[in-house]
Structure formats: structure tokens, C-alpha cells
mmCIF file of C-alpha atoms in Angstrom:
data_model
loop_
_atom_site.group_PDB
_atom_site.id
_atom_site.type_symbol
_atom_site.label_atom_id
_atom_site.label_comp_id
_atom_site.label_asym_id
_atom_site.label_seq_id
_atom_site.Cartn_x
_atom_site.Cartn_y
_atom_site.Cartn_z
ATOM 1 C CA UNK B 1 -44.782 -45.357 111.551
ATOM 2 C CA UNK B 2 -45.419 -48.093 109.012
ATOM 3 C CA UNK B 3 -46.213 -46.902 105.522
ATOM 4 C CA UNK B 4 -49.910 -46.353 104.898
ATOM 5 C CA UNK B 5 -52.011 -48.765 102.901
ATOM 6 C CA UNK B 6 -53.082 -47.750 99.422
ATOM 7 C CA UNK B 7 -56.605 -46.877 98.316
ATOM 8 C CA UNK B 8 -58.786 -48.351 95.584
ATOM 9 C CA UNK B 9 -60.140 -45.110 94.158
ATOM 10 C CA UNK B 10 -63.289 -45.685 92.113
ATOM 11 C CA UNK B 11 -64.509 -42.953 89.765
ATOM 12 C CA UNK B 12 -67.859 -43.409 88.037
ATOM 13 C CA UNK B 13 -70.100 -41.119 85.996
ATOM 14 C CA UNK B 14 -72.220 -41.020 82.869
ATOM 15 C CA UNK B 15 -70.307 -40.292 79.652
ATOM 16 C CA UNK B 16 -69.631 -36.595 79.322
ATOM 17 C CA UNK B 17 -69.613 -35.724 83.035
ATOM 18 C CA UNK B 18 -65.848 -35.134 83.053
ATOM 19 C CA UNK B 19 -64.546 -38.326 84.643
ATOM 20 C CA UNK B 20 -61.719 -38.886 82.158
ATOM 21 C CA UNK B 21 -60.483 -35.290 82.428
ATOM 22 C CA UNK B 22 -60.589 -35.413 86.220
ATOM 23 C CA UNK B 23 -58.696 -38.714 86.168
ATOM 24 C CA UNK B 24 -55.944 -37.086 84.106
ATOM 25 C CA UNK B 25 -55.810 -34.202 86.585
ATOM 26 C CA UNK B 26 -55.309 -36.699 89.411
ATOM 27 C CA UNK B 27 -52.478 -38.497 87.610
ATOM 28 C CA UNK B 28 -50.754 -35.152 87.009
ATOM 29 C CA UNK B 29 -51.262 -34.157 90.656
ATOM 30 C CA UNK B 30 -49.755 -37.352 92.091
ATOM 31 C CA UNK B 31 -47.501 -39.403 89.842
ATOM 32 C CA UNK B 32 -47.581 -42.321 92.312
ATOM 33 C CA UNK B 33 -51.227 -42.878 91.347
ATOM 34 C CA UNK B 34 -51.777 -45.478 88.659
ATOM 35 C CA UNK B 35 -54.704 -46.850 86.682
ATOM 36 C CA UNK B 36 -55.704 -50.450 87.225
ATOM 37 C CA UNK B 37 -54.824 -52.394 84.069
ATOM 38 C CA UNK B 38 -57.868 -54.436 83.081
ATOM 39 C CA UNK B 39 -57.879 -57.974 81.716
ATOM 40 C CA UNK B 40 -59.868 -58.782 78.580
ATOM 41 C CA UNK B 41 -60.606 -61.693 76.279
ATOM 42 C CA UNK B 42 -60.784 -59.511 73.162
ATOM 43 C CA UNK B 43 -57.900 -59.555 70.699
ATOM 44 C CA UNK B 44 -55.243 -56.830 70.966
ATOM 45 C CA UNK B 45 -55.692 -53.868 68.642
ATOM 46 C CA UNK B 46 -52.850 -52.372 66.659
ATOM 47 C CA UNK B 47 -50.349 -50.724 68.985
ATOM 48 C CA UNK B 48 -51.745 -52.235 72.186
ATOM 49 C CA UNK B 49 -49.175 -53.794 74.524
ATOM 50 C CA UNK B 50 -50.003 -56.718 76.808
ATOM 51 C CA UNK B 51 -49.695 -55.658 80.448
ATOM 52 C CA UNK B 52 -49.708 -51.968 79.572
ATOM 53 C CA UNK B 53 -53.034 -51.337 77.871
ATOM 54 C CA UNK B 54 -54.703 -54.599 78.910
ATOM 55 C CA UNK B 55 -53.844 -58.034 80.208
ATOM 56 C CA UNK B 56 -54.951 -60.119 77.236
ATOM 57 C CA UNK B 57 -56.337 -63.499 78.308
ATOM 58 C CA UNK B 58 -58.012 -66.463 76.696
ATOM 59 C CA UNK B 59 -61.633 -66.968 77.692
ATOM 60 C CA UNK B 60 -60.643 -70.167 79.493
ATOM 61 C CA UNK B 61 -57.989 -68.355 81.559
ATOM 62 C CA UNK B 62 -60.366 -65.484 82.306
ATOM 63 C CA UNK B 63 -63.133 -67.824 83.483
ATOM 64 C CA UNK B 64 -60.586 -69.663 85.653
ATOM 65 C CA UNK B 65 -59.598 -66.409 87.358
ATOM 66 C CA UNK B 66 -63.230 -65.481 87.992
ATOM 67 C CA UNK B 67 -64.024 -68.930 89.424
ATOM 68 C CA UNK B 68 -61.015 -68.801 91.755
ATOM 69 C CA UNK B 69 -61.716 -65.284 93.024
ATOM 70 C CA UNK B 70 -58.824 -63.678 91.213
ATOM 71 C CA UNK B 71 -60.899 -60.884 89.659
ATOM 72 C CA UNK B 72 -62.065 -57.931 91.743
ATOM 73 C CA UNK B 73 -64.820 -57.225 89.233
ATOM 74 C CA UNK B 74 -65.756 -58.427 85.784
ATOM 75 C CA UNK B 75 -68.370 -57.974 83.081
ATOM 76 C CA UNK B 76 -69.333 -59.384 79.697
ATOM 77 C CA UNK B 77 -69.494 -56.576 77.128
ATOM 78 C CA UNK B 78 -70.199 -56.961 73.397
ATOM 79 C CA UNK B 79 -69.093 -60.596 73.322
ATOM 80 C CA UNK B 80 -65.922 -60.211 75.390
ATOM 81 C CA UNK B 81 -65.028 -60.384 79.074
ATOM 82 C CA UNK B 82 -63.407 -57.481 80.906
ATOM 83 C CA UNK B 83 -62.234 -57.430 84.506
ATOM 84 C CA UNK B 84 -59.784 -56.149 87.125
ATOM 85 C CA UNK B 85 -57.148 -58.673 88.298
ATOM 86 C CA UNK B 86 -56.959 -58.770 92.083
ATOM 87 C CA UNK B 87 -53.287 -59.671 92.703
ATOM 88 C CA UNK B 88 -51.602 -56.475 91.407
ATOM 89 C CA UNK B 89 -54.157 -54.297 93.209
ATOM 90 C CA UNK B 90 -53.665 -56.132 96.501
ATOM 91 C CA UNK B 91 -49.886 -55.774 96.125
ATOM 92 C CA UNK B 92 -50.220 -52.041 95.460
ATOM 93 C CA UNK B 93 -52.407 -51.556 98.549
ATOM 94 C CA UNK B 94 -49.895 -53.298 100.799
ATOM 95 C CA UNK B 95 -47.088 -51.184 99.292
ATOM 96 C CA UNK B 96 -49.010 -47.973 100.019
ATOM 97 C CA UNK B 97 -49.805 -47.145 96.391
ATOM 98 C CA UNK B 98 -53.239 -45.923 95.318
ATOM 99 C CA UNK B 99 -54.939 -47.513 92.307
ATOM 100 C CA UNK B 100 -57.495 -45.643 90.192
ATOM 101 C CA UNK B 101 -60.520 -47.424 88.692
ATOM 102 C CA UNK B 102 -62.617 -45.932 85.888
ATOM 103 C CA UNK B 103 -65.615 -48.276 86.086
ATOM 104 C CA UNK B 104 -69.412 -48.238 86.162
ATOM 105 C CA UNK B 105 -71.678 -48.774 89.174
ATOM 106 C CA UNK B 106 -71.833 -52.532 88.643
ATOM 107 C CA UNK B 107 -68.050 -52.871 88.795
ATOM 108 C CA UNK B 108 -67.973 -50.519 91.783
ATOM 109 C CA UNK B 109 -70.423 -52.735 93.670
ATOM 110 C CA UNK B 110 -68.352 -55.839 92.984
ATOM 111 C CA UNK B 111 -65.174 -54.194 94.280
ATOM 112 C CA UNK B 112 -66.907 -52.757 97.351
ATOM 113 C CA UNK B 113 -68.236 -56.236 98.165
ATOM 114 C CA UNK B 114 -64.838 -57.903 97.741
ATOM 115 C CA UNK B 115 -62.372 -58.623 100.535
ATOM 116 C CA UNK B 116 -60.500 -55.459 99.530
ATOM 117 C CA UNK B 117 -63.674 -53.402 99.795
ATOM 118 C CA UNK B 118 -62.658 -51.825 103.104
ATOM 119 C CA UNK B 119 -59.902 -49.958 101.264
ATOM 120 C CA UNK B 120 -62.140 -48.474 98.577
ATOM 121 C CA UNK B 121 -62.942 -44.807 98.089
ATOM 122 C CA UNK B 122 -65.857 -44.431 95.684
ATOM 123 C CA UNK B 123 -66.703 -41.130 94.018
ATOM 124 C CA UNK B 124 -69.504 -40.390 91.570
ATOM 125 C CA UNK B 125 -69.310 -37.435 89.177
ATOM 126 C CA UNK B 126 -72.612 -35.742 88.284
ATOM 127 C CA UNK B 127 -73.156 -33.239 85.461
ATOM 128 C CA UNK B 128 -74.727 -29.855 86.346
ATOM 129 C CA UNK B 129 -77.685 -30.657 84.062
ATOM 130 C CA UNK B 130 -78.821 -33.124 81.404
ATOM 131 C CA UNK B 131 -78.716 -30.333 78.827
ATOM 132 C CA UNK B 132 -75.083 -29.640 79.679
ATOM 133 C CA UNK B 133 -74.273 -33.353 79.568
ATOM 134 C CA UNK B 134 -75.663 -33.542 76.017
ATOM 135 C CA UNK B 135 -73.752 -30.399 75.012
ATOM 136 C CA UNK B 136 -70.464 -31.851 76.279
ATOM 137 C CA UNK B 137 -70.970 -35.101 74.374
ATOM 138 C CA UNK B 138 -71.592 -33.146 71.182
ATOM 139 C CA UNK B 139 -68.635 -30.829 71.824
ATOM 140 C CA UNK B 140 -66.232 -33.767 72.095
ATOM 141 C CA UNK B 141 -66.826 -34.508 68.427
ATOM 142 C CA UNK B 142 -66.004 -38.177 68.954
ATOM 143 C CA UNK B 143 -69.374 -39.831 68.434
ATOM 144 C CA UNK B 144 -72.138 -39.885 65.871
ATOM 145 C CA UNK B 145 -75.583 -38.545 66.734
ATOM 146 C CA UNK B 146 -76.773 -42.144 67.096
ATOM 147 C CA UNK B 147 -74.027 -43.019 69.584
ATOM 148 C CA UNK B 148 -74.661 -39.816 71.547
ATOM 149 C CA UNK B 149 -78.348 -40.693 71.753
ATOM 150 C CA UNK B 150 -77.448 -44.132 73.141
ATOM 151 C CA UNK B 151 -75.080 -42.603 75.690
ATOM 152 C CA UNK B 152 -77.763 -40.159 76.783
ATOM 153 C CA UNK B 153 -80.291 -42.967 77.107
ATOM 154 C CA UNK B 154 -77.884 -44.909 79.323
ATOM 155 C CA UNK B 155 -76.925 -41.888 81.413
ATOM 156 C CA UNK B 156 -79.963 -41.911 83.685
ATOM 157 C CA UNK B 157 -79.462 -45.554 84.630
ATOM 158 C CA UNK B 158 -75.919 -44.658 85.700
ATOM 159 C CA UNK B 159 -76.966 -41.476 87.521
ATOM 160 C CA UNK B 160 -79.657 -43.376 89.437
ATOM 161 C CA UNK B 161 -76.912 -45.172 91.401
ATOM 162 C CA UNK B 162 -75.307 -41.983 92.751
ATOM 163 C CA UNK B 163 -76.376 -42.703 96.353
ATOM 164 C CA UNK B 164 -74.284 -45.902 96.454
ATOM 165 C CA UNK B 165 -71.025 -43.925 96.479
ATOM 166 C CA UNK B 166 -69.009 -42.483 99.370
ATOM 167 C CA UNK B 167 -68.777 -39.048 97.759
ATOM 168 C CA UNK B 168 -70.650 -37.274 94.979
ATOM 169 C CA UNK B 169 -69.305 -34.247 93.085
ATOM 170 C CA UNK B 170 -71.282 -32.013 90.733
ATOM 171 C CA UNK B 171 -68.868 -31.067 87.963
ATOM 172 C CA UNK B 172 -70.151 -27.623 87.024
ATOM 173 C CA UNK B 173 -66.638 -26.149 87.282
ATOM 174 C CA UNK B 174 -63.782 -28.443 86.284
ATOM 175 C CA UNK B 175 -61.089 -26.673 88.321
ATOM 176 C CA UNK B 176 -63.239 -26.612 91.458
ATOM 177 C CA UNK B 177 -64.183 -30.289 91.029
ATOM 178 C CA UNK B 178 -60.509 -31.229 90.624
ATOM 179 C CA UNK B 179 -59.636 -29.433 93.875
ATOM 180 C CA UNK B 180 -62.489 -31.161 95.716
ATOM 181 C CA UNK B 181 -61.404 -34.536 94.356
ATOM 182 C CA UNK B 182 -57.848 -34.043 95.621
ATOM 183 C CA UNK B 183 -59.162 -32.997 99.032
ATOM 184 C CA UNK B 184 -61.306 -36.115 99.288
ATOM 185 C CA UNK B 185 -58.385 -38.398 98.419
ATOM 186 C CA UNK B 186 -56.020 -36.607 100.809
ATOM 187 C CA UNK B 187 -58.503 -37.069 103.661
ATOM 188 C CA UNK B 188 -59.214 -40.723 102.804
ATOM 189 C CA UNK B 189 -55.506 -41.513 102.963
ATOM 190 C CA UNK B 190 -55.652 -40.611 106.654
ATOM 191 C CA UNK B 191 -58.491 -42.984 107.510
ATOM 192 C CA UNK B 192 -57.596 -45.138 110.481
ATOM 193 C CA UNK B 193 -57.750 -48.374 108.483
ATOM 194 C CA UNK B 194 -55.260 -47.005 105.968
ATOM 195 C CA UNK B 195 -52.626 -46.463 108.666
ATOM 196 C CA UNK B 196 -51.536 -49.887 109.970
ATOM 197 C CA UNK B 197 -48.783 -48.352 112.106
ATOM 198 C CA UNK B 198 -51.163 -46.388 114.322
ATOM 199 C CA UNK B 199 -51.735 -49.205 116.824
ATOM 200 C CA UNK B 200 -48.003 -49.623 117.371
ATOM 201 C CA UNK B 201 -47.547 -45.855 117.674
ATOM 202 C CA UNK B 202 -50.324 -45.516 120.272
ATOM 203 C CA UNK B 203 -48.848 -48.400 122.283
ATOM 204 C CA UNK B 204 -45.516 -46.592 122.302
ATOM 205 C CA UNK B 205 -47.284 -43.445 123.501
ATOM 206 C CA UNK B 206 -48.937 -45.457 126.257
ATOM 207 C CA UNK B 207 -45.615 -46.943 127.388
ATOM 208 C CA UNK B 208 -44.037 -43.496 127.355
ATOM 209 C CA UNK B 209 -46.948 -42.153 129.398
ATOM 210 C CA UNK B 210 -46.633 -44.972 131.951
ATOM 211 C CA UNK B 211 -42.882 -44.414 132.248
ATOM 212 C CA UNK B 212 -43.463 -40.792 133.221
ATOM 213 C CA UNK B 213 -45.532 -41.732 136.278
#
């Protein structure tokens, strides 16, 4: 049969729920998976490579892409635009390669409402408790108390959109959540719409059946 179509796998969660760690587990599990490389209007930082870390664009070029429907999703954050170019994702889907998106609920909605939305698989990661979420943010040792407080304040707004996703996982055990995530993706790859060769295969079965009469 014809090679399957790829999936747009969307992972969302509040900071500290384990999304980044689970994403790394997925990339280790299946090396054909790749992250969508975002476009941005901010200047490159030291060591960043165009096309690898980000697609660096002028604001004029970015706005042009948005106007002409060439961005799957986009947002304006701290004075700069960020977004997901559509063309490389569409090419990956047709080639049967899955693309991973680490985005918030607003970006997820934009992608789900796009013309590639039928190929999305959206998954929200919940923490076991707010207390545990706060503990994990502190344990990372990456942010100041002020930044952690801001992340915690934002977390409920993000959690409140959990029901908009196809699947929801409670990450109270990282290994168990990773297994569940792999199971979800494996099943989604077998969705009828992801297998363009099924119609041809069933027609062949029908012809074979008729020939046996």
C-alpha cells in the first residue's frame, strides 16, 4: 500500500508538567520524528543557525507569509513574531513523516483550524497537582522566584484549555506517561485518513472477491 501520511503531533502543557522531557523521549523512541522549526523576526543569538534553530525572517517577510496563508500558526511575543511555516510541514505529511509541535493552546487552535488540521494529533500534559507543578519548577533551578511565580500564574490559563485536545495525560509517572504517549501516536498513525492507500487496497480485495465467484 501507499506510504502513510504523517501526523502533526501537538504537545501542550503548563511549564513544569514534563512536556520537554516527554518530547525528548519521543525523539529517542522514533528518530524519524522531527520538531517543526519555527520562524521568528527576532535576531539570531550566538550559536543559532538559520534553518536549524529558527528560520530568521524580516518582519516584512513574516507578515507576507501570514497574509498569504503560509504560516500554520503565529503569535506576537515580547515584540517579535513567531510562527510555524506551512510548506515544510505539508511536505513532511505527504512523505509520511511526523512533525512534533511544542506550542500553547492558541497555536494548537490555529493549526487544528488550518487546512492541515485533519492530520493533527493534539495531546495535553497535566501535572498531578499544582503543588507538584510548583515543586518541579523550583527543582529545575532555571528560573528566579519571580519568573516561577509568573509561570505559576499563567499555568491555570493553560490548564483551562485541556478539553480542547484529542488526548490528555496526567504526568504523575514519567515512564508511564511516555509509554502512553507512544501508544497514542502508534494508534493515530493507523487512522483511516492517514492511510491513503486503503481505498486502492479495498478495491483490489473487492475485485479479487468478485473473481472468485
